[in-house]
Amino acid sequence: QVQLVESGGGLVQAGGSLRLSCAASGRTFSSYAMGWFRQAPGKEREFVAAISWSGGSTYYADSVKGRFTISRDNAKNTVYLQMNSLKPEDTAVYYCAADFDPQDHGSRWAYDYWGQGTQVTVSS
């Protein structure tokens, strides 16, 4: 069982940066692959980035590649999403997700555990 709590969202101007954090409970955090997803009003939840249990592999949606960076600190039970060069279309609620062995890192259906989300708003 893993419980996830996101933080770090807020309001930022286009071109700015934010760093999201996702703190996980449980002693087995280092065994879980982690993902970030986002959902804008009226839209489906979509994949943003994912990272393997070791941090050795990372995956990104094309829309954020080169601007966002996912990382993890297993000693702190935390995964991060550094977001640079933010655009108004990045506005959404951002969710952290965890799974022991996701078959498809980019699929929302592959993750068993979810946080409550944190709002990111990018103004133009």
Phi, psi and omega in degrees: 000134179229133173248136188237136178228117179272153174205168175103356178288171179165193180256130181217151177281155176305137183092348181277186184227153171216153172237120176268146175236150176226110180266132183246142173264162178105148184278350185256020182307318185294350179269351188257137165285147183235148179222157171243134176231165177217155180220118176268157181305129177077006181240163177287155174291131184235153180290140176243304183199158177212160181216141180288171184300327183271346187086359184285340179233136176230154184222142183222146168290148181302327185291342182242355183301131181089347179246325182252149176225126176261142178209169180214153175233099184293335177291334180255003181054043186224140172242146185237155170227105176274122183242116180244164178049049184294146181239156178305328180288355173277354179298125183181171166272129182257130183242142173262143181221154181221147173204146181294320184207072181295130181287334179220106185300337184266003182257129179297334184282351182273354185249133183270331188240139184223147171273182182275342178099156176223136185279131172240124179236124180247118181268148181270000000 
